[in-house]
JSON list of C-alpha atoms in Angstrom, two decimals:
[
{"chain": "A", "resi": 1, "resn": "UNK", "atom": "CA", "xyz": [10.77, -37.75, 33.30]},
{"chain": "A", "resi": 2, "resn": "UNK", "atom": "CA", "xyz": [9.17, -36.83, 29.86]},
{"chain": "A", "resi": 3, "resn": "UNK", "atom": "CA", "xyz": [11.15, -34.51, 27.93]},
{"chain": "A", "resi": 4, "resn": "UNK", "atom": "CA", "xyz": [9.45, -31.44, 26.37]},
{"chain": "A", "resi": 5, "resn": "UNK", "atom": "CA", "xyz": [8.52, -31.87, 22.79]},
{"chain": "A", "resi": 6, "resn": "UNK", "atom": "CA", "xyz": [10.42, -29.67, 20.24]},
{"chain": "A", "resi": 7, "resn": "UNK", "atom": "CA", "xyz": [8.47, -28.40, 17.54]},
{"chain": "A", "resi": 8, "resn": "UNK", "atom": "CA", "xyz": [10.17, -28.84, 14.01]},
{"chain": "A", "resi": 9, "resn": "UNK", "atom": "CA", "xyz": [7.68, -26.56, 12.28]},
{"chain": "A", "resi": 10, "resn": "UNK", "atom": "CA", "xyz": [8.75, -23.05, 11.52]},
{"chain": "A", "resi": 11, "resn": "UNK", "atom": "CA", "xyz": [6.38, -20.19, 12.74]},
{"chain": "A", "resi": 12, "resn": "UNK", "atom": "CA", "xyz": [4.01, -19.32, 9.92]},
{"chain": "A", "resi": 13, "resn": "UNK", "atom": "CA", "xyz": [4.74, -15.92, 8.14]},
{"chain": "A", "resi": 14, "resn": "UNK", "atom": "CA", "xyz": [2.20, -13.16, 8.41]},
{"chain": "A", "resi": 15, "resn": "UNK", "atom": "CA", "xyz": [2.28, -10.55, 5.50]},
{"chain": "A", "resi": 16, "resn": "UNK", "atom": "CA", "xyz": [1.92, -7.04, 6.87]},
{"chain": "A", "resi": 17, "resn": "UNK", "atom": "CA", "xyz": [0.14, -5.01, 4.37]},
{"chain": "A", "resi": 18, "resn": "UNK", "atom": "CA", "xyz": [0.12, -1.15, 4.90]},
{"chain": "A", "resi": 19, "resn": "UNK", "atom": "CA", "xyz": [-3.04, 0.54, 3.72]},
{"chain": "A", "resi": 20, "resn": "UNK", "atom": "CA", "xyz": [-2.63, 4.23, 2.86]},
{"chain": "A", "resi": 21, "resn": "UNK", "atom": "CA", "xyz": [-4.56, 7.10, 1.12]},
{"chain": "A", "resi": 22, "resn": "UNK", "atom": "CA", "xyz": [-6.19, 10.31, 1.22]},
{"chain": "A", "resi": 23, "resn": "UNK", "atom": "CA", "xyz": [-9.05, 11.16, 3.85]},
{"chain": "A", "resi": 24, "resn": "UNK", "atom": "CA", "xyz": [-12.27, 9.67, 2.65]},
{"chain": "A", "resi": 25, "resn": "UNK", "atom": "CA", "xyz": [-10.65, 7.66, 0.00]},
{"chain": "A", "resi": 26, "resn": "UNK", "atom": "CA", "xyz": [-12.22, 4.42, 1.22]},
{"chain": "A", "resi": 27, "resn": "UNK", "atom": "CA", "xyz": [-9.22, 2.46, 2.92]},
{"chain": "A", "resi": 28, "resn": "UNK", "atom": "CA", "xyz": [-11.23, 1.26, 5.80]},
{"chain": "A", "resi": 29, "resn": "UNK", "atom": "CA", "xyz": [-14.19, 0.64, 3.49]},
{"chain": "A", "resi": 30, "resn": "UNK", "atom": "CA", "xyz": [-11.74, -1.63, 1.30]},
{"chain": "A", "resi": 31, "resn": "UNK", "atom": "CA", "xyz": [-10.35, -3.46, 4.36]},
{"chain": "A", "resi": 32, "resn": "UNK", "atom": "CA", "xyz": [-13.69, -4.43, 5.32]},
{"chain": "A", "resi": 33, "resn": "UNK", "atom": "CA", "xyz": [-14.49, -5.55, 1.90]},
{"chain": "A", "resi": 34, "resn": "UNK", "atom": "CA", "xyz": [-11.36, -7.88, 1.93]},
{"chain": "A", "resi": 35, "resn": "UNK", "atom": "CA", "xyz": [-12.21, -9.45, 5.31]},
{"chain": "A", "resi": 36, "resn": "UNK", "atom": "CA", "xyz": [-16.04, -9.56, 4.56]},
{"chain": "A", "resi": 37, "resn": "UNK", "atom": "CA", "xyz": [-16.85, -7.86, 8.04]},
{"chain": "A", "resi": 38, "resn": "UNK", "atom": "CA", "xyz": [-17.21, -4.40, 9.14]},
{"chain": "A", "resi": 39, "resn": "UNK", "atom": "CA", "xyz": [-14.00, -4.42, 11.23]},
{"chain": "A", "resi": 40, "resn": "UNK", "atom": "CA", "xyz": [-12.97, -0.80, 10.43]},
{"chain": "A", "resi": 41, "resn": "UNK", "atom": "CA", "xyz": [-15.01, 2.10, 11.26]},
{"chain": "A", "resi": 42, "resn": "UNK", "atom": "CA", "xyz": [-16.26, 3.95, 8.15]},
{"chain": "A", "resi": 43, "resn": "UNK", "atom": "CA", "xyz": [-18.09, 7.40, 7.26]},
{"chain": "A", "resi": 44, "resn": "UNK", "atom": "CA", "xyz": [-18.64, 9.81, 4.46]},
{"chain": "A", "resi": 45, "resn": "UNK", "atom": "CA", "xyz": [-16.56, 12.59, 5.28]},
{"chain": "A", "resi": 46, "resn": "UNK", "atom": "CA", "xyz": [-14.57, 13.15, 1.85]},
{"chain": "A", "resi": 47, "resn": "UNK", "atom": "CA", "xyz": [-16.12, 16.54, 1.15]},
{"chain": "A", "resi": 48, "resn": "UNK", "atom": "CA", "xyz": [-14.96, 18.30, 4.22]},
{"chain": "A", "resi": 49, "resn": "UNK", "atom": "CA", "xyz": [-11.56, 16.20, 4.63]},
{"chain": "A", "resi": 50, "resn": "UNK", "atom": "CA", "xyz": [-12.39, 15.02, 8.10]},
{"chain": "A", "resi": 51, "resn": "UNK", "atom": "CA", "xyz": [-10.88, 11.53, 8.95]},
{"chain": "A", "resi": 52, "resn": "UNK", "atom": "CA", "xyz": [-12.81, 8.74, 10.67]},
{"chain": "A", "resi": 53, "resn": "UNK", "atom": "CA", "xyz": [-9.87, 6.41, 11.32]},
{"chain": "A", "resi": 54, "resn": "UNK", "atom": "CA", "xyz": [-8.57, 7.96, 14.53]},
{"chain": "A", "resi": 55, "resn": "UNK", "atom": "CA", "xyz": [-5.56, 5.81, 15.25]},
{"chain": "A", "resi": 56, "resn": "UNK", "atom": "CA", "xyz": [-3.45, 2.73, 13.74]},
{"chain": "A", "resi": 57, "resn": "UNK", "atom": "CA", "xyz": [-5.83, -0.25, 13.34]},
{"chain": "A", "resi": 58, "resn": "UNK", "atom": "CA", "xyz": [-4.73, -3.85, 12.53]},
{"chain": "A", "resi": 59, "resn": "UNK", "atom": "CA", "xyz": [-7.05, -6.51, 11.01]},
{"chain": "A", "resi": 60, "resn": "UNK", "atom": "CA", "xyz": [-5.85, -9.95, 10.54]},
{"chain": "A", "resi": 61, "resn": "UNK", "atom": "CA", "xyz": [-7.27, -12.34, 7.88]},
{"chain": "A", "resi": 62, "resn": "UNK", "atom": "CA", "xyz": [-6.33, -15.96, 6.77]},
{"chain": "A", "resi": 63, "resn": "UNK", "atom": "CA", "xyz": [-6.98, -16.03, 2.85]},
{"chain": "A", "resi": 64, "resn": "UNK", "atom": "CA", "xyz": [-5.98, -19.62, 1.10]},
{"chain": "A", "resi": 65, "resn": "UNK", "atom": "CA", "xyz": [-3.94, -20.71, 4.19]},
{"chain": "A", "resi": 66, "resn": "UNK", "atom": "CA", "xyz": [-1.69, -17.58, 4.41]},
{"chain": "A", "resi": 67, "resn": "UNK", "atom": "CA", "xyz": [-1.95, -15.01, 7.26]},
{"chain": "A", "resi": 68, "resn": "UNK", "atom": "CA", "xyz": [-2.23, -11.52, 6.40]},
{"chain": "A", "resi": 69, "resn": "UNK", "atom": "CA", "xyz": [-2.35, -8.48, 8.58]},
{"chain": "A", "resi": 70, "resn": "UNK", "atom": "CA", "xyz": [-3.91, -5.24, 6.92]},
{"chain": "A", "resi": 71, "resn": "UNK", "atom": "CA", "xyz": [-2.90, -2.20, 8.72]},
{"chain": "A", "resi": 72, "resn": "UNK", "atom": "CA", "xyz": [-5.55, 0.79, 8.53]},
{"chain": "A", "resi": 73, "resn": "UNK", "atom": "CA", "xyz": [-4.19, 4.14, 8.67]},
{"chain": "A", "resi": 74, "resn": "UNK", "atom": "CA", "xyz": [-5.04, 7.98, 9.52]},
{"chain": "A", "resi": 75, "resn": "UNK", "atom": "CA", "xyz": [-4.02, 10.72, 7.06]},
{"chain": "A", "resi": 76, "resn": "UNK", "atom": "CA", "xyz": [-0.51, 10.23, 5.56]},
{"chain": "A", "resi": 77, "resn": "UNK", "atom": "CA", "xyz": [1.09, 13.29, 7.21]},
{"chain": "A", "resi": 78, "resn": "UNK", "atom": "CA", "xyz": [-0.08, 12.38, 10.65]},
{"chain": "A", "resi": 79, "resn": "UNK", "atom": "CA", "xyz": [2.12, 9.11, 10.22]},
{"chain": "A", "resi": 80, "resn": "UNK", "atom": "CA", "xyz": [5.40, 10.85, 10.33]},
{"chain": "A", "resi": 81, "resn": "UNK", "atom": "CA", "xyz": [4.74, 11.20, 14.30]},
{"chain": "A", "resi": 82, "resn": "UNK", "atom": "CA", "xyz": [2.46, 8.13, 14.91]},
{"chain": "A", "resi": 83, "resn": "UNK", "atom": "CA", "xyz": [4.44, 5.76, 17.38]},
{"chain": "A", "resi": 84, "resn": "UNK", "atom": "CA", "xyz": [2.24, 2.82, 16.32]},
{"chain": "A", "resi": 85, "resn": "UNK", "atom": "CA", "xyz": [3.31, 3.24, 12.63]},
{"chain": "A", "resi": 86, "resn": "UNK", "atom": "CA", "xyz": [6.80, 3.82, 13.65]},
{"chain": "A", "resi": 87, "resn": "UNK", "atom": "CA", "xyz": [6.81, 0.41, 15.66]},
{"chain": "A", "resi": 88, "resn": "UNK", "atom": "CA", "xyz": [5.23, -1.21, 12.74]},
{"chain": "A", "resi": 89, "resn": "UNK", "atom": "CA", "xyz": [7.75, 0.21, 10.13]},
{"chain": "A", "resi": 90, "resn": "UNK", "atom": "CA", "xyz": [10.60, -0.93, 12.23]},
{"chain": "A", "resi": 91, "resn": "UNK", "atom": "CA", "xyz": [9.58, -4.53, 11.42]},
{"chain": "A", "resi": 92, "resn": "UNK", "atom": "CA", "xyz": [8.56, -3.71, 7.81]},
{"chain": "A", "resi": 93, "resn": "UNK", "atom": "CA", "xyz": [5.83, -4.01, 5.43]},
{"chain": "A", "resi": 94, "resn": "UNK", "atom": "CA", "xyz": [5.39, -6.65, 2.92]},
{"chain": "A", "resi": 95, "resn": "UNK", "atom": "CA", "xyz": [3.31, -4.49, 0.60]},
{"chain": "A", "resi": 96, "resn": "UNK", "atom": "CA", "xyz": [1.71, -1.27, 0.54]},
{"chain": "A", "resi": 97, "resn": "UNK", "atom": "CA", "xyz": [-1.77, -0.63, -0.94]},
{"chain": "A", "resi": 98, "resn": "UNK", "atom": "CA", "xyz": [-2.41, 2.88, -2.17]},
{"chain": "A", "resi": 99, "resn": "UNK", "atom": "CA", "xyz": [-5.82, 3.55, -2.16]},
{"chain": "A", "resi": 100, "resn": "UNK", "atom": "CA", "xyz": [-7.34, 6.39, -4.75]},
{"chain": "A", "resi": 101, "resn": "UNK", "atom": "CA", "xyz": [-10.93, 7.46, -4.76]},
{"chain": "A", "resi": 102, "resn": "UNK", "atom": "CA", "xyz": [-12.33, 7.54, -8.41]},
{"chain": "A", "resi": 103, "resn": "UNK", "atom": "CA", "xyz": [-15.37, 9.58, -6.98]},
{"chain": "A", "resi": 104, "resn": "UNK", "atom": "CA", "xyz": [-13.05, 12.55, -5.41]},
{"chain": "A", "resi": 105, "resn": "UNK", "atom": "CA", "xyz": [-9.97, 12.48, -7.87]},
{"chain": "A", "resi": 106, "resn": "UNK", "atom": "CA", "xyz": [-10.77, 16.10, -8.56]},
{"chain": "A", "resi": 107, "resn": "UNK", "atom": "CA", "xyz": [-10.36, 17.27, -5.09]},
{"chain": "A", "resi": 108, "resn": "UNK", "atom": "CA", "xyz": [-7.88, 14.54, -3.98]},
{"chain": "A", "resi": 109, "resn": "UNK", "atom": "CA", "xyz": [-4.33, 15.72, -2.89]},
{"chain": "A", "resi": 110, "resn": "UNK", "atom": "CA", "xyz": [-1.99, 15.96, -5.61]},
{"chain": "A", "resi": 111, "resn": "UNK", "atom": "CA", "xyz": [0.88, 15.67, -2.93]},
{"chain": "A", "resi": 112, "resn": "UNK", "atom": "CA", "xyz": [-0.08, 12.19, -2.00]},
{"chain": "A", "resi": 113, "resn": "UNK", "atom": "CA", "xyz": [2.47, 10.24, -3.89]},
{"chain": "A", "resi": 114, "resn": "UNK", "atom": "CA", "xyz": [5.18, 12.73, -2.90]},
{"chain": "A", "resi": 115, "resn": "UNK", "atom": "CA", "xyz": [4.18, 12.43, 0.69]},
{"chain": "A", "resi": 116, "resn": "UNK", "atom": "CA", "xyz": [4.42, 8.78, 0.49]},
{"chain": "A", "resi": 117, "resn": "UNK", "atom": "CA", "xyz": [7.62, 8.93, -0.96]},
{"chain": "A", "resi": 118, "resn": "UNK", "atom": "CA", "xyz": [9.15, 11.11, 1.88]},
{"chain": "A", "resi": 119, "resn": "UNK", "atom": "CA", "xyz": [7.52, 8.66, 4.30]},
{"chain": "A", "resi": 120, "resn": "UNK", "atom": "CA", "xyz": [8.54, 5.39, 2.95]},
{"chain": "A", "resi": 121, "resn": "UNK", "atom": "CA", "xyz": [11.52, 6.27, 0.77]},
{"chain": "A", "resi": 122, "resn": "UNK", "atom": "CA", "xyz": [12.49, 5.69, -2.99]},
{"chain": "A", "resi": 123, "resn": "UNK", "atom": "CA", "xyz": [11.97, 1.88, -2.67]},
{"chain": "A", "resi": 124, "resn": "UNK", "atom": "CA", "xyz": [8.32, 2.65, -2.05]},
{"chain": "A", "resi": 125, "resn": "UNK", "atom": "CA", "xyz": [6.92, 1.86, -5.55]},
{"chain": "A", "resi": 126, "resn": "UNK", "atom": "CA", "xyz": [8.39, -1.52, -5.68]},
{"chain": "A", "resi": 127, "resn": "UNK", "atom": "CA", "xyz": [6.22, -2.53, -2.72]},
{"chain": "A", "resi": 128, "resn": "UNK", "atom": "CA", "xyz": [3.31, -0.93, -4.14]},
{"chain": "A", "resi": 129, "resn": "UNK", "atom": "CA", "xyz": [-0.11, -1.59, -5.66]},
{"chain": "A", "resi": 130, "resn": "UNK", "atom": "CA", "xyz": [-2.89, 0.85, -6.40]},
{"chain": "A", "resi": 131, "resn": "UNK", "atom": "CA", "xyz": [-6.52, 0.20, -5.51]},
{"chain": "A", "resi": 132, "resn": "UNK", "atom": "CA", "xyz": [-9.07, 2.37, -7.19]},
{"chain": "A", "resi": 133, "resn": "UNK", "atom": "CA", "xyz": [-12.12, 2.66, -5.06]},
{"chain": "A", "resi": 134, "resn": "UNK", "atom": "CA", "xyz": [-15.59, 3.54, -5.81]},
{"chain": "A", "resi": 135, "resn": "UNK", "atom": "CA", "xyz": [-15.63, 1.70, -8.86]},
{"chain": "A", "resi": 136, "resn": "UNK", "atom": "CA", "xyz": [-19.33, 2.44, -9.65]},
{"chain": "A", "resi": 137, "resn": "UNK", "atom": "CA", "xyz": [-18.56, 5.97, -9.95]},
{"chain": "A", "resi": 138, "resn": "UNK", "atom": "CA", "xyz": [-16.90, 5.15, -13.39]},
{"chain": "A", "resi": 139, "resn": "UNK", "atom": "CA", "xyz": [-20.18, 4.98, -15.12]},
{"chain": "A", "resi": 140, "resn": "UNK", "atom": "CA", "xyz": [-19.50, 4.45, -18.82]},
{"chain": "A", "resi": 141, "resn": "UNK", "atom": "CA", "xyz": [-15.65, 5.34, -18.50]},
{"chain": "A", "resi": 142, "resn": "UNK", "atom": "CA", "xyz": [-12.84, 2.60, -18.32]},
{"chain": "A", "resi": 143, "resn": "UNK", "atom": "CA", "xyz": [-9.97, 2.40, -15.65]},
{"chain": "A", "resi": 144, "resn": "UNK", "atom": "CA", "xyz": [-7.68, 3.39, -18.56]},
{"chain": "A", "resi": 145, "resn": "UNK", "atom": "CA", "xyz": [-9.60, 6.53, -19.20]},
{"chain": "A", "resi": 146, "resn": "UNK", "atom": "CA", "xyz": [-9.61, 7.50, -15.41]},
{"chain": "A", "resi": 147, "resn": "UNK", "atom": "CA", "xyz": [-5.84, 6.79, -14.95]},
{"chain": "A", "resi": 148, "resn": "UNK", "atom": "CA", "xyz": [-5.24, 8.81, -18.24]},
{"chain": "A", "resi": 149, "resn": "UNK", "atom": "CA", "xyz": [-7.19, 11.81, -16.67]},
{"chain": "A", "resi": 150, "resn": "UNK", "atom": "CA", "xyz": [-5.33, 11.79, -13.48]},
{"chain": "A", "resi": 151, "resn": "UNK", "atom": "CA", "xyz": [-1.70, 12.74, -14.25]},
{"chain": "A", "resi": 152, "resn": "UNK", "atom": "CA", "xyz": [-0.09, 12.00, -10.90]},
{"chain": "A", "resi": 153, "resn": "UNK", "atom": "CA", "xyz": [-1.60, 8.80, -11.01]},
{"chain": "A", "resi": 154, "resn": "UNK", "atom": "CA", "xyz": [-0.58, 7.87, -14.38]},
{"chain": "A", "resi": 155, "resn": "UNK", "atom": "CA", "xyz": [3.10, 9.03, -13.63]},
{"chain": "A", "resi": 156, "resn": "UNK", "atom": "CA", "xyz": [3.27, 7.03, -10.41]},
{"chain": "A", "resi": 157, "resn": "UNK", "atom": "CA", "xyz": [1.97, 4.01, -12.30]},
{"chain": "A", "resi": 158, "resn": "UNK", "atom": "CA", "xyz": [4.49, 4.20, -14.98]},
{"chain": "A", "resi": 159, "resn": "UNK", "atom": "CA", "xyz": [7.14, 3.80, -12.14]},
{"chain": "A", "resi": 160, "resn": "UNK", "atom": "CA", "xyz": [5.82, 0.31, -11.27]},
{"chain": "A", "resi": 161, "resn": "UNK", "atom": "CA", "xyz": [7.18, -2.95, -13.05]},
{"chain": "A", "resi": 162, "resn": "UNK", "atom": "CA", "xyz": [4.37, -4.48, -15.01]},
{"chain": "A", "resi": 163, "resn": "UNK", "atom": "CA", "xyz": [1.83, -1.92, -13.94]},
{"chain": "A", "resi": 164, "resn": "UNK", "atom": "CA", "xyz": [-1.30, -3.84, -15.14]},
{"chain": "A", "resi": 165, "resn": "UNK", "atom": "CA", "xyz": [-0.74, -6.40, -12.38]},
{"chain": "A", "resi": 166, "resn": "UNK", "atom": "CA", "xyz": [-0.54, -3.64, -9.41]},
{"chain": "A", "resi": 167, "resn": "UNK", "atom": "CA", "xyz": [-3.62, -1.82, -10.30]},
{"chain": "A", "resi": 168, "resn": "UNK", "atom": "CA", "xyz": [-7.19, -2.80, -10.08]},
{"chain": "A", "resi": 169, "resn": "UNK", "atom": "CA", "xyz": [-10.71, -1.03, -9.45]},
{"chain": "A", "resi": 170, "resn": "UNK", "atom": "CA", "xyz": [-12.53, -1.87, -6.23]},
{"chain": "A", "resi": 171, "resn": "UNK", "atom": "CA", "xyz": [-16.20, -1.53, -5.41]},
{"chain": "A", "resi": 172, "resn": "UNK", "atom": "CA", "xyz": [-16.72, -1.17, -1.73]},
{"chain": "A", "resi": 173, "resn": "UNK", "atom": "CA", "xyz": [-20.51, -1.10, -1.69]},
{"chain": "A", "resi": 174, "resn": "UNK", "atom": "CA", "xyz": [-21.46, -4.58, -3.25]},
{"chain": "A", "resi": 175, "resn": "UNK", "atom": "CA", "xyz": [-22.92, -7.30, -0.96]},
{"chain": "A", "resi": 176, "resn": "UNK", "atom": "CA", "xyz": [-19.81, -8.83, 0.56]},
{"chain": "A", "resi": 177, "resn": "UNK", "atom": "CA", "xyz": [-21.54, -12.08, 0.44]},
{"chain": "A", "resi": 178, "resn": "UNK", "atom": "CA", "xyz": [-22.08, -11.78, -3.39]},
{"chain": "A", "resi": 179, "resn": "UNK", "atom": "CA", "xyz": [-20.20, -13.84, -6.00]},
{"chain": "A", "resi": 180, "resn": "UNK", "atom": "CA", "xyz": [-18.98, -10.45, -7.38]},
{"chain": "A", "resi": 181, "resn": "UNK", "atom": "CA", "xyz": [-17.29, -9.61, -3.94]},
{"chain": "A", "resi": 182, "resn": "UNK", "atom": "CA", "xyz": [-15.56, -12.92, -4.00]},
{"chain": "A", "resi": 183, "resn": "UNK", "atom": "CA", "xyz": [-14.45, -12.36, -7.54]},
{"chain": "A", "resi": 184, "resn": "UNK", "atom": "CA", "xyz": [-12.89, -8.74, -6.89]},
{"chain": "A", "resi": 185, "resn": "UNK", "atom": "CA", "xyz": [-11.26, -10.02, -3.77]},
{"chain": "A", "resi": 186, "resn": "UNK", "atom": "CA", "xyz": [-9.50, -12.90, -5.76]},
{"chain": "A", "resi": 187, "resn": "UNK", "atom": "CA", "xyz": [-8.25, -10.14, -8.29]},
{"chain": "A", "resi": 188, "resn": "UNK", "atom": "CA", "xyz": [-6.92, -8.30, -5.42]},
{"chain": "A", "resi": 189, "resn": "UNK", "atom": "CA", "xyz": [-5.00, -11.10, -3.83]},
{"chain": "A", "resi": 190, "resn": "UNK", "atom": "CA", "xyz": [-3.53, -12.03, -7.25]},
{"chain": "A", "resi": 191, "resn": "UNK", "atom": "CA", "xyz": [-2.26, -8.53, -7.61]},
{"chain": "A", "resi": 192, "resn": "UNK", "atom": "CA", "xyz": [-1.01, -8.69, -3.97]},
{"chain": "A", "resi": 193, "resn": "UNK", "atom": "CA", "xyz": [0.69, -12.31, -4.72]},
{"chain": "A", "resi": 194, "resn": "UNK", "atom": "CA", "xyz": [2.57, -10.67, -7.50]},
{"chain": "A", "resi": 195, "resn": "UNK", "atom": "CA", "xyz": [3.99, -7.99, -5.64]},
{"chain": "A", "resi": 196, "resn": "UNK", "atom": "CA", "xyz": [5.03, -10.48, -2.73]},
{"chain": "A", "resi": 197, "resn": "UNK", "atom": "CA", "xyz": [6.86, -12.72, -5.07]},
{"chain": "A", "resi": 198, "resn": "UNK", "atom": "CA", "xyz": [8.59, -9.81, -7.01]},
{"chain": "A", "resi": 199, "resn": "UNK", "atom": "CA", "xyz": [10.16, -8.83, -3.64]},
{"chain": "A", "resi": 200, "resn": "UNK", "atom": "CA", "xyz": [10.85, -12.47, -2.53]},
{"chain": "A", "resi": 201, "resn": "UNK", "atom": "CA", "xyz": [8.59, -11.87, 0.45]},
{"chain": "A", "resi": 202, "resn": "UNK", "atom": "CA", "xyz": [10.98, -9.22, 1.64]},
{"chain": "A", "resi": 203, "resn": "UNK", "atom": "CA", "xyz": [9.85, -6.14, 3.80]},
{"chain": "A", "resi": 204, "resn": "UNK", "atom": "CA", "xyz": [10.25, -2.53, 3.50]},
{"chain": "A", "resi": 205, "resn": "UNK", "atom": "CA", "xyz": [11.75, -1.28, 6.73]},
{"chain": "A", "resi": 206, "resn": "UNK", "atom": "CA", "xyz": [12.66, 2.16, 7.99]},
{"chain": "A", "resi": 207, "resn": "UNK", "atom": "CA", "xyz": [16.25, 0.92, 7.92]},
{"chain": "A", "resi": 208, "resn": "UNK", "atom": "CA", "xyz": [16.41, 0.18, 4.32]},
{"chain": "A", "resi": 209, "resn": "UNK", "atom": "CA", "xyz": [14.77, 3.66, 3.62]},
{"chain": "A", "resi": 210, "resn": "UNK", "atom": "CA", "xyz": [17.74, 5.31, 5.76]},
{"chain": "A", "resi": 211, "resn": "UNK", "atom": "CA", "xyz": [20.16, 3.15, 3.80]},
{"chain": "A", "resi": 212, "resn": "UNK", "atom": "CA", "xyz": [18.88, 4.21, 0.80]},
{"chain": "A", "resi": 213, "resn": "UNK", "atom": "CA", "xyz": [19.23, 8.10, 1.69]},
{"chain": "A", "resi": 214, "resn": "UNK", "atom": "CA", "xyz": [22.86, 7.30, 2.97]},
{"chain": "A", "resi": 215, "resn": "UNK", "atom": "CA", "xyz": [23.78, 5.79, -0.38]},
{"chain": "A", "resi": 216, "resn": "UNK", "atom": "CA", "xyz": [21.96, 9.00, -2.39]},
{"chain": "A", "resi": 217, "resn": "UNK", "atom": "CA", "xyz": [23.88, 11.32, -0.21]},
{"chain": "A", "resi": 218, "resn": "UNK", "atom": "CA", "xyz": [27.26, 9.33, -0.86]},
{"chain": "A", "resi": 219, "resn": "UNK", "atom": "CA", "xyz": [26.48, 9.49, -4.74]},
{"chain": "A", "resi": 220, "resn": "UNK", "atom": "CA", "xyz": [25.44, 13.31, -4.45]},
{"chain": "A", "resi": 221, "resn": "UNK", "atom": "CA", "xyz": [28.73, 14.14, -2.31]},
{"chain": "A", "resi": 222, "resn": "UNK", "atom": "CA", "xyz": [30.91, 12.10, -4.88]},
{"chain": "A", "resi": 223, "resn": "UNK", "atom": "CA", "xyz": [29.20, 13.79, -8.09]},
{"chain": "A", "resi": 224, "resn": "UNK", "atom": "CA", "xyz": [30.09, 17.40, -6.54]},
{"chain": "A", "resi": 225, "resn": "UNK", "atom": "CA", "xyz": [33.49, 16.39, -5.55]},
{"chain": "A", "resi": 226, "resn": "UNK", "atom": "CA", "xyz": [35.63, 19.55, -5.54]},
{"chain": "A", "resi": 227, "resn": "UNK", "atom": "CA", "xyz": [38.99, 18.15, -4.13]},
{"chain": "A", "resi": 228, "resn": "UNK", "atom": "CA", "xyz": [42.37, 18.86, -5.86]},
{"chain": "A", "resi": 229, "resn": "UNK", "atom": "CA", "xyz": [43.29, 15.91, -8.11]},
{"chain": "A", "resi": 230, "resn": "UNK", "atom": "CA", "xyz": [46.82, 14.54, -6.64]},
{"chain": "A", "resi": 231, "resn": "UNK", "atom": "CA", "xyz": [48.33, 15.03, -10.24]},
{"chain": "A", "resi": 232, "resn": "UNK", "atom": "CA", "xyz": [48.06, 18.82, -9.93]}
]
């Protein structure tokens, strides 16, 4: 009787990448550009604040022999009560792609980074990189000029270690088969690889967030300790 063959190869790791941002910022278009196919539903609704993405969508991609799962999301506040998001959060995210729209920064939510911190905890910046979509709207301006004009974004980037390796402009509308599209995809994965290596491929999980909150509460209570010293 032949014995069952036992595999000696460890299961290949799949990196889970959470993609978040304001309504109409180009999250779905960004993912489509990365995978090279129109996997996510898109639409032009940023003026009226209407979301096209109706639920959590997971898009898988193999890039240079590494497996990735991009998680397309709805509005940030809605994730607080989204069962699909909660389930993914329990397993954790290897990186968080924060999508900011260059064309709509003036009308964008000034609370986006605060909402993300409340949702994902104080460790969120360590796992984050910023993608500035609608690069074509920069016209004669540079990325640095755009960042300096967007105070909330600038303050967030200042929290990131080696922020120059965690922020890039991205053109969603160029031909997905073009050389330029391939080059910007390479730049994105270089930024993503930097974040993964910085965190030693560890994930940000809900358990870690609650642990951080507990530590904060303990430190806060210790700093406000009003007990009577023993020597009095």
